[in-house]
XYZ file of C-alpha atoms in Angstrom:
241
model
C -10.609 13.640 21.859
C -10.602 13.962 18.074
C -7.046 12.619 17.891
C -7.941 9.722 20.195
C -10.897 8.841 17.958
C -8.748 9.172 14.831
C -5.959 6.910 16.089
C -8.468 4.412 17.481
C -10.125 4.131 14.053
C -6.721 3.947 12.403
C -5.710 1.107 14.739
C -8.911 -0.798 13.934
C -8.331 -0.378 10.186
C -4.720 -1.438 10.699
C -5.919 -4.636 12.352
C -8.215 -5.397 9.397
C -5.384 -4.662 6.972
C -2.890 -6.831 8.883
C -5.290 -9.785 9.061
C -6.166 -9.454 5.360
C -2.473 -9.564 4.452
C -2.025 -12.674 6.588
C -5.156 -14.284 5.138
C -4.037 -13.704 1.540
C -0.480 -14.822 2.213
C 0.782 -17.975 0.521
C 2.600 -18.959 3.716
C 0.473 -21.474 5.604
C 2.613 -21.052 8.730
C 1.795 -17.340 8.837
C -1.951 -18.038 8.607
C -1.759 -20.476 11.507
C -0.087 -17.854 13.693
C -2.904 -15.283 13.268
C -4.751 -16.189 16.533
C -1.500 -15.997 18.497
C -0.758 -12.609 16.922
C -4.094 -11.252 18.157
C -3.421 -12.689 21.611
C 0.048 -11.107 21.629
C -1.311 -7.631 20.848
C -4.001 -8.088 23.506
C -1.484 -9.058 26.197
C 0.838 -6.223 25.133
C -2.033 -3.745 25.429
C -2.875 -4.952 28.950
C 0.764 -4.651 30.086
C 1.160 -1.172 28.605
C -1.981 0.074 30.351
C -0.988 -1.535 33.666
C 2.543 -0.084 33.635
C 1.327 3.375 32.577
C -1.025 3.504 35.575
C 1.695 2.197 37.908
C 4.104 4.859 36.643
C 1.301 7.475 36.705
C 1.856 8.329 33.064
C -1.681 7.999 31.824
C -0.969 9.303 28.333
C 0.928 6.097 27.545
C -2.185 4.085 28.429
C -3.717 5.186 25.112
C -1.096 3.108 23.289
C -2.496 0.064 25.091
C -6.033 0.990 24.080
C -4.893 1.413 20.464
C -3.569 -2.150 20.681
C -7.058 -3.240 21.773
C -8.602 -1.581 18.714
C -6.047 -3.277 16.494
C -7.070 -6.625 18.015
C -10.723 -5.762 17.336
C -9.814 -5.186 13.681
C -8.088 -8.573 13.530
C -11.096 -10.292 15.106
C -13.562 -8.455 12.837
C -11.844 -9.836 9.744
C -11.640 -13.333 11.247
C -15.354 -13.292 12.129
C -16.265 -12.256 8.602
C -14.143 -14.997 7.054
C -15.675 -17.535 9.431
C -19.200 -16.418 8.465
C -18.337 -16.757 4.755
C -16.753 -20.185 5.107
C -19.553 -21.561 7.299
C -22.445 -20.186 5.229
C -24.711 -23.156 4.371
C -26.157 -21.379 1.326
C -22.710 -20.502 -0.034
C -21.755 -24.195 0.044
C -24.495 -24.794 -2.558
C -23.028 -22.259 -5.013
C -22.331 -23.381 -8.598
C -24.223 -26.653 -8.204
C -25.659 -27.850 -11.558
C -29.080 -28.600 -10.059
C -31.791 -26.070 -9.368
C -32.788 -25.680 -5.747
C -35.811 -24.176 -4.008
C -35.477 -21.850 -1.033
C -37.958 -19.962 1.111
C -37.078 -16.539 2.410
C -38.084 -12.973 3.142
C -37.338 -9.778 1.188
C -35.258 -7.667 3.569
C -34.760 -4.491 1.541
C -36.500 -2.351 -1.023
C -36.680 -4.218 -4.361
C -34.399 -2.790 -7.062
C -36.855 -2.513 -9.975
C -35.413 -2.016 -13.469
C -37.020 -1.846 -16.932
C -37.344 -5.598 -17.481
C -36.380 -7.252 -14.186
C -36.104 -6.734 -10.448
C -33.411 -7.589 -7.909
C -34.424 -8.841 -4.475
C -32.324 -9.226 -1.352
C -33.783 -12.362 0.192
C -32.971 -13.554 3.711
C -32.798 -17.362 3.925
C -32.124 -18.280 7.540
C -28.973 -16.386 8.501
C -27.824 -16.027 4.876
C -28.751 -13.577 2.150
C -29.201 -14.227 -1.563
C -29.408 -11.606 -4.308
C -32.178 -12.800 -6.626
C -32.792 -11.501 -10.156
C -36.276 -12.275 -11.442
C -39.149 -11.007 -13.597
C -41.054 -7.834 -12.832
C -44.160 -9.805 -11.925
C -45.336 -10.566 -9.396
C -44.191 -7.319 -7.760
C -42.572 -7.712 -4.354
C -42.324 -5.387 -1.378
C -40.200 -5.136 1.729
C -40.874 -8.054 4.146
C -42.826 -10.130 1.609
C -42.159 -13.872 1.886
C -41.477 -15.892 -1.235
C -40.284 -19.204 -2.637
C -37.354 -18.919 -5.045
C -36.229 -21.602 -7.480
C -33.038 -21.486 -9.535
C -29.298 -22.118 -9.555
C -27.117 -20.533 -6.893
C -23.902 -18.984 -8.189
C -20.837 -17.339 -6.741
C -20.810 -13.622 -7.650
C -18.544 -12.870 -10.592
C -15.169 -11.121 -10.465
C -14.675 -8.920 -13.527
C -11.430 -7.479 -14.829
C -12.280 -3.937 -13.751
C -14.735 -4.644 -10.917
C -14.853 -7.182 -8.079
C -18.596 -7.814 -7.842
C -18.002 -10.603 -5.326
C -16.375 -8.282 -2.791
C -18.949 -5.572 -3.524
C -21.768 -7.899 -2.429
C -19.751 -9.425 0.410
C -19.735 -6.087 2.242
C -23.521 -6.524 2.617
C -23.201 -10.147 3.708
C -24.266 -11.544 0.310
C -22.202 -14.503 -0.906
C -24.655 -16.076 -3.376
C -26.685 -14.847 -6.347
C -29.521 -16.473 -8.249
C -30.182 -15.178 -11.783
C -33.304 -15.872 -13.859
C -34.995 -17.258 -10.760
C -38.637 -18.211 -10.473
C -40.134 -16.509 -7.445
C -43.574 -17.250 -6.023
C -45.175 -14.905 -3.501
C -46.082 -16.853 -0.372
C -47.264 -14.150 1.996
C -47.666 -10.383 2.242
C -48.498 -10.529 5.950
C -45.669 -8.669 7.637
C -44.352 -9.209 11.141
C -42.850 -6.043 12.529
C -40.307 -4.887 15.013
C -39.913 -1.134 15.656
C -37.136 -0.814 13.052
C -38.894 -2.751 10.274
C -42.173 -0.890 10.893
C -40.457 2.510 10.609
C -38.401 1.412 7.576
C -41.507 0.154 5.741
C -43.258 3.487 6.289
C -40.196 5.334 4.963
C -40.209 3.143 1.835
C -43.947 3.765 1.415
C -43.395 7.539 1.572
C -40.509 7.286 -0.866
C -42.693 5.299 -3.287
C -45.464 7.895 -3.100
C -43.037 10.750 -3.749
C -41.426 8.853 -6.627
C -44.837 8.260 -8.203
C -45.684 11.972 -7.881
C -42.387 12.883 -9.541
C -43.190 10.558 -12.455
C -46.559 12.300 -12.902
C -45.184 15.844 -12.702
C -41.990 15.611 -14.755
C -41.162 13.928 -18.085
C -38.065 11.809 -18.743
C -35.213 12.332 -18.090
C -36.005 15.099 -15.602
C -37.947 12.803 -13.285
C -35.004 10.390 -13.113
C -32.620 13.257 -12.297
C -34.847 14.459 -9.445
C -35.278 10.936 -8.087
C -31.523 10.356 -8.215
C -30.654 13.632 -6.480
C -33.485 13.816 -3.928
C -34.319 10.162 -3.216
C -31.004 8.462 -4.055
C -32.715 6.270 -6.668
C -31.017 6.266 -10.081
C -32.575 3.010 -11.329
C -34.679 4.863 -13.943
C -31.861 7.099 -15.122
C -30.669 6.289 -18.673
C -27.146 4.901 -18.801
C -26.048 7.693 -21.154
C -27.127 10.267 -18.569
C -25.333 8.357 -15.781
C -22.152 8.418 -17.857
C -22.459 12.182 -18.307
C -22.861 12.692 -14.547
C -19.871 10.445 -13.885
C -17.787 12.408 -16.375
């Protein structure tokens, strides 16, 4: 079973890799053939499974199932690219005018020394908003954000755009003005449990700040709670080294 799981995962990753190569190819003909390629692997998988059962050689049927996982990898990449290209918020990126959006904070705010970063859900899209420390925001708060949408930057040594894309974020808004509209939260079982976890984490973090001086409190919070936002950069560099 462990080998079956391993090769299934490997086939899925292979499908993602194959589709990414096709997508980044300069050959337009190759890009147009991607749907037919997925269909070909799907049909091949069905035939392999059918013939293996007819010949009563069930071990060969796994090759057909691996073809299915490869097709799933192809489709996963295609779905992601479709979501990026059809994102209504992304189409407003890099516009010279400021825009105003209403959304909901869908994760714990990343609070730094002089600013905070908020993951804001606007419809089906997400925007990473950088704004002032005040007013403070919490998970599930609703706000109105005003600023300029930008495409995440790609640096020489770090692809910030791809880093955010893995979380479904294709737009950022720096130096935004954010007004708190509502702190009345509507829950589902997951959001209710997650909010209580964040509340407990906040209480423990506050206790750590009271009990330990810098930089020891930041070390404990980084190791125990996974929060290194208060850790000095010099200390982070030492840990990395």
